[in-house]
PDB file of C-alpha atoms and ligand atoms in Angstrom:
ATOM      1  CA  MET A   1     151.634 219.463  60.165  1.00  0.00           C
ATOM      2  CA  ALA A   2     151.080 220.194  56.455  1.00  0.00           C
ATOM      3  CA  THR A   3     150.525 223.272  54.961  1.00  0.00           C
ATOM      4  CA  VAL A   4     147.841 223.934  53.446  1.00  0.00           C
ATOM      5  CA  SER A   5     146.906 226.969  51.422  1.00  0.00           C
ATOM      6  CA  LYS A   6     143.842 227.822  48.855  1.00  0.00           C
ATOM      7  CA  ALA A   7     146.027 230.703  47.439  1.00  0.00           C
ATOM      8  CA  THR A   8     146.792 230.090  43.446  1.00  0.00           C
ATOM      9  CA  ALA A   9     149.250 232.955  43.486  1.00  0.00           C
ATOM     10  CA  GLY A  10     152.100 231.605  41.220  1.00  0.00           C
ATOM     11  CA  ARG A  11     150.063 229.090  39.723  1.00  0.00           C
ATOM     12  CA  VAL A  12     148.607 229.202  35.880  1.00  0.00           C
ATOM     13  CA  ASP A  13     145.389 227.548  35.275  1.00  0.00           C
ATOM     14  CA  ILE A  14     146.818 225.881  31.935  1.00  0.00           C
ATOM     15  CA  ALA A  15     144.309 223.632  29.202  1.00  0.00           C
ATOM     16  CA  PRO A  16     143.763 220.404  30.957  1.00  0.00           C
ATOM     17  CA  ASN A  17     145.335 218.751  27.535  1.00  0.00           C
ATOM     18  CA  ALA A  18     148.167 220.860  28.503  1.00  0.00           C
ATOM     19  CA  PHE A  19     150.240 219.157  30.918  1.00  0.00           C
ATOM     20  CA  VAL A  20     153.807 217.801  30.349  1.00  0.00           C
ATOM     21  CA  VAL A  21     155.056 214.682  31.641  1.00  0.00           C
ATOM     22  CA  PRO A  22     157.533 212.218  29.836  1.00  0.00           C
ATOM     23  CA  MET A  23     155.828 209.164  28.561  1.00  0.00           C
ATOM     24  CA  ALA A  24     157.719 206.202  27.587  1.00  0.00           C
ATOM     25  CA  GLN A  25     157.183 206.164  23.666  1.00  0.00           C
ATOM     26  CA  THR A  26     156.373 202.564  22.596  1.00  0.00           C
ATOM     27  CA  ILE A  27     154.957 200.975  19.509  1.00  0.00           C
ATOM     28  CA  VAL A  28     152.072 198.903  19.328  1.00  0.00           C
ATOM     29  CA  GLY A  29     151.642 195.655  17.196  1.00  0.00           C
ATOM     30  CA  SER A  30     148.490 193.765  15.965  1.00  0.00           C
ATOM     31  CA  MET A  31     147.758 191.312  13.446  1.00  0.00           C
ATOM     32  CA  ALA A  32     145.353 192.317  10.539  1.00  0.00           C
ATOM     33  CA  GLY A  33     144.470 190.290   7.688  1.00  0.00           C
ATOM     34  CA  GLY A  34     147.004 187.789   8.444  1.00  0.00           C
ATOM     35  CA  ARG A  35     149.450 191.066   8.459  1.00  0.00           C
ATOM     36  CA  PRO A  36     151.308 192.665  11.212  1.00  0.00           C
ATOM     37  CA  ASN A  37     150.490 196.535  11.627  1.00  0.00           C
ATOM     38  CA  PHE A  38     152.538 198.989  14.171  1.00  0.00           C
ATOM     39  CA  MET A  39     150.930 202.112  15.994  1.00  0.00           C
ATOM     40  CA  ALA A  40     152.945 204.526  18.133  1.00  0.00           C
ATOM     41  CA  VAL A  41     151.412 204.352  21.564  1.00  0.00           C
ATOM     42  CA  ALA A  42     152.446 206.636  24.220  1.00  0.00           C
ATOM     43  CA  TRP A  43     149.518 206.480  26.363  1.00  0.00           C
ATOM     44  CA  LEU A  44     150.297 202.926  28.345  1.00  0.00           C
ATOM     45  CA  THR A  45     150.878 202.331  31.932  1.00  0.00           C
ATOM     46  CA  ARG A  46     151.221 199.401  34.673  1.00  0.00           C
ATOM     47  CA  VAL A  47     147.982 198.272  35.843  1.00  0.00           C
ATOM     48  CA  ASN A  48     148.028 195.254  37.982  1.00  0.00           C
ATOM     49  CA  TYR A  49     150.938 193.792  39.593  1.00  0.00           C
ATOM     50  CA  GLN A  50     149.557 190.266  39.869  1.00  0.00           C
ATOM     51  CA  PRO A  51     149.082 188.685  37.328  1.00  0.00           C
ATOM     52  CA  PRO A  52     150.675 191.862  35.952  1.00  0.00           C
ATOM     53  CA  MET A  53     148.795 193.792  33.461  1.00  0.00           C
ATOM     54  CA  LEU A  54     149.215 196.862  31.306  1.00  0.00           C
ATOM     55  CA  GLY A  55     146.762 199.334  29.350  1.00  0.00           C
ATOM     56  CA  VAL A  56     146.911 201.000  26.575  1.00  0.00           C
ATOM     57  CA  ALA A  57     144.785 203.655  25.027  1.00  0.00           C
ATOM     58  CA  ILE A  58     143.526 203.295  21.792  1.00  0.00           C
ATOM     59  CA  ASN A  59     141.787 206.042  19.974  1.00  0.00           C
ATOM     60  CA  ARG A  60     138.872 203.936  17.892  1.00  0.00           C
ATOM     61  CA  ARG A  61     139.965 205.645  14.871  1.00  0.00           C
ATOM     62  CA  ASN A  62     142.945 203.729  14.466  1.00  0.00           C
ATOM     63  CA  PHE A  63     143.202 200.724  12.213  1.00  0.00           C
ATOM     64  CA  SER A  64     144.835 198.776  15.235  1.00  0.00           C
ATOM     65  CA  HIS A  65     141.776 199.379  17.249  1.00  0.00           C
ATOM     66  CA  GLY A  66     139.738 196.910  15.445  1.00  0.00           C
ATOM     67  CA  ALA A  67     142.882 194.578  14.606  1.00  0.00           C
ATOM     68  CA  ILE A  68     143.426 194.414  18.720  1.00  0.00           C
ATOM     69  CA  ALA A  69     139.431 194.186  19.482  1.00  0.00           C
ATOM     70  CA  ALA A  70     138.864 191.102  17.087  1.00  0.00           C
ATOM     71  CA  SER A  71     141.881 189.062  18.122  1.00  0.00           C
ATOM     72  CA  GLY A  72     142.206 189.888  21.886  1.00  0.00           C
ATOM     73  CA  GLN A  73     145.810 190.285  21.554  1.00  0.00           C
ATOM     74  CA  PHE A  74     148.461 192.788  21.337  1.00  0.00           C
ATOM     75  CA  SER A  75     152.397 193.943  21.867  1.00  0.00           C
ATOM     76  CA  VAL A  76     154.330 196.502  23.287  1.00  0.00           C
ATOM     77  CA  ASN A  77     157.786 197.417  21.873  1.00  0.00           C
ATOM     78  CA  PHE A  78     159.679 199.827  23.368  1.00  0.00           C
ATOM     79  CA  PRO A  79     162.101 201.301  20.568  1.00  0.00           C
ATOM     80  CA  THR A  80     165.724 203.065  21.524  1.00  0.00           C
ATOM     81  CA  VAL A  81     166.119 206.754  21.045  1.00  0.00           C
ATOM     82  CA  ASP A  82     167.931 205.471  17.237  1.00  0.00           C
ATOM     83  CA  MET A  83     164.343 204.993  15.992  1.00  0.00           C
ATOM     84  CA  THR A  84     162.419 208.015  16.269  1.00  0.00           C
ATOM     85  CA  ALA A  85     161.879 208.460  12.732  1.00  0.00           C
ATOM     86  CA  VAL A  86     160.487 204.957  11.903  1.00  0.00           C
ATOM     87  CA  THR A  87     158.316 205.060  15.508  1.00  0.00           C
ATOM     88  CA  ASP A  88     156.704 208.882  14.460  1.00  0.00           C
ATOM     89  CA  TYR A  89     155.952 207.087  11.088  1.00  0.00           C
ATOM     90  CA  THR A  90     153.799 204.260  12.378  1.00  0.00           C
ATOM     91  CA  GLY A  91     152.105 207.172  14.506  1.00  0.00           C
ATOM     92  CA  LEU A  92     151.564 208.895  10.935  1.00  0.00           C
ATOM     93  CA  ALA A  93     150.687 206.444   8.629  1.00  0.00           C
ATOM     94  CA  SER A  94     147.465 204.464   9.286  1.00  0.00           C
ATOM     95  CA  GLY A  95     147.460 200.687   8.677  1.00  0.00           C
ATOM     96  CA  ALA A  96     144.059 201.314   6.906  1.00  0.00           C
ATOM     97  CA  ARG A  97     145.986 202.801   3.732  1.00  0.00           C
ATOM     98  CA  VAL A  98     149.217 201.757   4.058  1.00  0.00           C
ATOM     99  CA  ASP A  99     151.344 198.344   4.727  1.00  0.00           C
ATOM    100  CA  LYS A 100     153.504 198.925   7.455  1.00  0.00           C
ATOM    101  CA  SER A 101     154.304 195.305   7.926  1.00  0.00           C
ATOM    102  CA  GLY A 102     157.717 195.735   6.011  1.00  0.00           C
ATOM    103  CA  LEU A 103     158.724 198.221   8.376  1.00  0.00           C
ATOM    104  CA  PHE A 104     160.073 195.556  10.940  1.00  0.00           C
ATOM    105  CA  GLU A 105     161.673 192.078  11.378  1.00  0.00           C
ATOM    106  CA  VAL A 106     159.125 190.506  13.407  1.00  0.00           C
ATOM    107  CA  PHE A 107     158.923 187.497  15.468  1.00  0.00           C
ATOM    108  CA  HIS A 108     156.239 185.670  17.621  1.00  0.00           C
ATOM    109  CA  GLY A 109     156.758 184.779  21.293  1.00  0.00           C
ATOM    110  CA  HIS A 110     153.939 182.914  22.915  1.00  0.00           C
ATOM    111  CA  LEU A 111     150.704 184.287  21.146  1.00  0.00           C
ATOM    112  CA  ASP A 112     150.384 184.282  17.460  1.00  0.00           C
ATOM    113  CA  ALA A 113     148.192 187.985  17.184  1.00  0.00           C
ATOM    114  CA  ALA A 114     151.023 190.030  19.261  1.00  0.00           C
ATOM    115  CA  PRO A 115     153.880 190.626  16.741  1.00  0.00           C
ATOM    116  CA  LEU A 116     157.015 191.628  18.484  1.00  0.00           C
ATOM    117  CA  ILE A 117     160.019 193.806  17.158  1.00  0.00           C
ATOM    118  CA  ARG A 118     163.064 192.634  16.388  1.00  0.00           C
ATOM    119  CA  GLU A 119     164.798 196.056  16.254  1.00  0.00           C
ATOM    120  CA  CYS A 120     163.286 196.959  20.122  1.00  0.00           C
ATOM    121  CA  PRO A 121     165.431 195.627  22.660  1.00  0.00           C
ATOM    122  CA  LEU A 122     161.958 195.153  25.158  1.00  0.00           C
ATOM    123  CA  GLY A 123     158.858 193.526  23.707  1.00  0.00           C
ATOM    124  CA  ILE A 124     155.725 192.598  25.423  1.00  0.00           C
ATOM    125  CA  GLU A 125     152.997 190.543  24.463  1.00  0.00           C
ATOM    126  CA  CYS A 126     149.364 190.743  26.164  1.00  0.00           C
ATOM    127  CA  ARG A 127     146.312 189.087  25.806  1.00  0.00           C
ATOM    128  CA  VAL A 128     143.113 191.854  26.450  1.00  0.00           C
ATOM    129  CA  HIS A 129     141.618 190.838  29.936  1.00  0.00           C
ATOM    130  CA  THR A 130     139.471 194.112  29.618  1.00  0.00           C
ATOM    131  CA  ALA A 131     138.312 196.732  27.347  1.00  0.00           C
ATOM    132  CA  VAL A 132     136.974 199.913  28.976  1.00  0.00           C
ATOM    133  CA  GLU A 133     135.437 201.975  26.758  1.00  0.00           C
ATOM    134  CA  LEU A 134     136.191 205.945  27.198  1.00  0.00           C
ATOM    135  CA  PRO A 135     134.410 208.705  24.667  1.00  0.00           C
ATOM    136  CA  SER A 136     137.414 208.702  21.874  1.00  0.00           C
ATOM    137  CA  ASN A 137     139.623 205.687  23.185  1.00  0.00           C
ATOM    138  CA  THR A 138     139.323 202.122  24.195  1.00  0.00           C
ATOM    139  CA  PHE A 139     141.246 201.708  27.148  1.00  0.00           C
ATOM    140  CA  PHE A 140     142.294 197.982  26.872  1.00  0.00           C
ATOM    141  CA  ILE A 141     143.783 196.181  29.520  1.00  0.00           C
ATOM    142  CA  GLY A 142     146.137 193.237  28.485  1.00  0.00           C
ATOM    143  CA  GLU A 143     147.506 190.628  30.682  1.00  0.00           C
ATOM    144  CA  ILE A 144     150.911 190.244  30.019  1.00  0.00           C
ATOM    145  CA  VAL A 145     152.093 186.704  28.564  1.00  0.00           C
ATOM    146  CA  GLY A 146     155.543 187.182  27.663  1.00  0.00           C
ATOM    147  CA  ALA A 147     157.921 189.999  28.078  1.00  0.00           C
ATOM    148  CA  TRP A 148     161.030 189.592  25.464  1.00  0.00           C
ATOM    149  CA  CYS A 149     164.287 191.356  26.479  1.00  0.00           C
ATOM    150  CA  ALA A 150     167.519 191.341  23.836  1.00  0.00           C
ATOM    151  CA  GLU A 151     170.384 189.472  25.853  1.00  0.00           C
ATOM    152  CA  ASP A 152     172.597 192.286  25.283  1.00  0.00           C
ATOM    153  CA  CYS A 153     170.636 194.961  27.446  1.00  0.00           C
ATOM    154  CA  LEU A 154     170.384 192.456  30.466  1.00  0.00           C
ATOM    155  CA  ASP A 155     172.609 193.648  33.426  1.00  0.00           C
ATOM    156  CA  GLY A 156     174.609 191.238  35.315  1.00  0.00           C
ATOM    157  CA  ASP A 157     172.003 190.036  37.351  1.00  0.00           C
ATOM    158  CA  GLY A 158     169.811 189.138  34.151  1.00  0.00           C
ATOM    159  CA  ALA A 159     167.510 192.302  34.727  1.00  0.00           C
ATOM    160  CA  PRO A 160     166.794 194.425  31.757  1.00  0.00           C
ATOM    161  CA  ASP A 161     169.393 197.611  31.932  1.00  0.00           C
ATOM    162  CA  PRO A 162     167.450 200.975  31.409  1.00  0.00           C
ATOM    163  CA  LYS A 163     170.747 202.223  29.993  1.00  0.00           C
ATOM    164  CA  LEU A 164     170.977 199.854  27.831  1.00  0.00           C
ATOM    165  CA  LEU A 165     167.606 199.915  26.688  1.00  0.00           C
ATOM    166  CA  ARG A 166     167.840 203.255  25.842  1.00  0.00           C
ATOM    167  CA  PRO A 167     164.098 204.208  25.766  1.00  0.00           C
ATOM    168  CA  MET A 168     162.634 206.747  24.091  1.00  0.00           C
ATOM    169  CA  LEU A 169     160.503 209.274  25.857  1.00  0.00           C
ATOM    170  CA  LEU A 170     157.266 211.631  24.532  1.00  0.00           C
ATOM    171  CA  THR A 171     156.465 214.625  25.852  1.00  0.00           C
ATOM    172  CA  MET A 172     153.101 216.659  25.026  1.00  0.00           C
ATOM    173  CA  PRO A 173     151.691 219.080  23.725  1.00  0.00           C
ATOM    174  CA  ASP A 174     155.274 219.887  23.102  1.00  0.00           C
ATOM    175  CA  ASN A 175     155.424 216.531  20.735  1.00  0.00           C
ATOM    176  CA  ARG A 176     158.810 215.862  21.297  1.00  0.00           C
ATOM    177  CA  TYR A 177     161.203 212.771  21.296  1.00  0.00           C
ATOM    178  CA  TRP A 178     163.350 212.738  24.256  1.00  0.00           C
ATOM    179  CA  ALA A 179     166.508 210.183  25.831  1.00  0.00           C
ATOM    180  CA  MET A 180     166.466 209.162  29.541  1.00  0.00           C
ATOM    181  CA  GLY A 181     168.177 211.484  32.055  1.00  0.00           C
ATOM    182  CA  ASP A 182     170.215 211.051  35.152  1.00  0.00           C
ATOM    183  CA  VAL A 183     169.663 208.883  38.035  1.00  0.00           C
ATOM    184  CA  VAL A 184     168.671 210.899  40.714  1.00  0.00           C
ATOM    185  CA  GLY A 185     167.697 208.380  43.526  1.00  0.00           C
ATOM    186  CA  ARG A 186     166.598 204.963  44.795  1.00  0.00           C
ATOM    187  CA  ALA A 187     163.054 203.882  44.820  1.00  0.00           C
ATOM    188  CA  TRP A 188     161.740 202.407  48.246  1.00  0.00           C
ATOM    189  CA  HIS A 189     164.790 203.213  49.626  1.00  0.00           C
ATOM    190  CA  ASP A 190     165.469 206.976  50.204  1.00  0.00           C
ATOM    191  CA  GLY A 191     162.237 207.931  51.833  1.00  0.00           C
ATOM    192  CA  LYS A 192     163.840 205.505  54.813  1.00  0.00           C
ATOM    193  CA  ALA A 193     165.588 208.474  56.029  1.00  0.00           C
ATOM    194  CA  LEU A 194     162.004 210.313  56.853  1.00  0.00           C
ATOM    195  CA  ARG A 195     160.966 207.595  58.671  1.00  0.00           C
ATOM    196  CA  VAL A 196     162.127 208.311  62.006  1.00  0.00           C
ATOM    197  CA  ARG A 197     161.735 212.219  61.759  1.00  0.00           C
ATOM    198  CA  ALA A 198     158.023 211.304  60.617  1.00  0.00           C
ATOM    199  CA  GLY A 199     157.439 208.365  62.990  1.00  0.00           C
ATOM    200  CA  GLY A 200     156.058 205.987  60.287  1.00  0.00           C
TER     201      GLY A 200
HETATM  202  C1  FMN B 301     153.930 210.215  18.846  1.00  0.00           C
HETATM  203  C2  FMN B 301     152.925 209.331  19.009  1.00  0.00           C
HETATM  204  C3  FMN B 301     152.391 208.939  20.089  1.00  0.00           C
HETATM  205  C4  FMN B 301     151.000 208.272  19.509  1.00  0.00           C
HETATM  206  N1  FMN B 301     150.463 207.898  20.625  1.00  0.00           N
HETATM  207  C5  FMN B 301     149.057 207.367  20.345  1.00  0.00           C
HETATM  208  C6  FMN B 301     147.932 206.920  21.862  1.00  0.00           C
HETATM  209  O1  FMN B 301     148.620 206.529  22.793  1.00  0.00           O
HETATM  210  N2  FMN B 301     147.080 206.231  21.526  1.00  0.00           N
HETATM  211  C7  FMN B 301     146.456 206.285  19.964  1.00  0.00           C
HETATM  212  O2  FMN B 301     145.231 205.989  20.043  1.00  0.00           O
HETATM  213  N3  FMN B 301     147.154 206.983  19.093  1.00  0.00           N
HETATM  214  C8  FMN B 301     148.586 207.397  19.303  1.00  0.00           C
HETATM  215  N4  FMN B 301     149.146 207.809  18.227  1.00  0.00           N
HETATM  216  C9  FMN B 301     148.419 208.159  16.897  1.00  0.00           C
HETATM  217  C10 FMN B 301     148.543 206.599  16.348  1.00  0.00           C
HETATM  218  O3  FMN B 301     149.849 206.025  16.025  1.00  0.00           O
HETATM  219  C11 FMN B 301     148.386 206.954  14.685  1.00  0.00           C
HETATM  220  O4  FMN B 301     146.812 207.514  14.633  1.00  0.00           O
HETATM  221  C12 FMN B 301     148.600 205.700  13.893  1.00  0.00           C
HETATM  222  O5  FMN B 301     148.599 206.239  12.391  1.00  0.00           O
HETATM  223  C13 FMN B 301     147.473 204.466  14.077  1.00  0.00           C
HETATM  224  O6  FMN B 301     147.750 203.751  13.456  1.00  0.00           O
HETATM  225  P1  FMN B 301     146.653 202.612  12.788  1.00  0.00           P
HETATM  226  O7  FMN B 301     145.618 203.560  12.049  1.00  0.00           O
HETATM  227  O8  FMN B 301     147.731 201.739  11.481  1.00  0.00           O
HETATM  228  O9  FMN B 301     146.287 201.754  13.762  1.00  0.00           O
HETATM  229  C14 FMN B 301     150.653 208.299  18.416  1.00  0.00           C
HETATM  230  C15 FMN B 301     151.159 209.087  17.381  1.00  0.00           C
HETATM  231  C16 FMN B 301     152.282 209.786  17.445  1.00  0.00           C
HETATM  232  C17 FMN B 301     153.047 210.116  16.551  1.00  0.00           C
END
């Protein structure tokens, strides 16, 4: 039986933008004027299982926004925890004013306007499927057409190993980068212990 209470005792109604949950910190790549551009992006999520899709929320003021809208392509690159400075820089400087193309060694997979970053052990190339216009941002939903993982970050079964990828996480609004913490359980597994009790 669920316990339902309307009382907010012990809870503080914080500002709507003040909640803190760790997000994967990425670098989104696009092509503008024939050269790669990169921007720090943390507002992203998987949005569709089959075909695989992910969405990135890009503020319309960013130079990358026009590039992604024009080409219909973008990449999502996952830097390691060693890459905080260069990742942060891509979020401080705009491609409208500075050339960020030389920051990384670039390679291309299947798409010509989704530059992948060699220094990032995991990179995903996307073709825009849908662009959802929100008040300040466009939520670009991309169909994943390629996902590239560094060989030395694969586990014995050939799957990307999070411990080897060493992804960067971001929390807002305290604006700090984090490393991943400890494994605390197994998904689609640990809940099985409650099945008998709940009868599900
Ligand atoms: C840690 C961090 C995370 C960011 N996440 C996003 C994001 O998810 N979406 C967004 O539109 N801008 C985000 N930004 C801001 C852009 O990266 C920043 O405005 C950048 O300079 C845009 O580059 P561009 O003008 O070359 O596209 C983030 C910046 C930082 C430092």
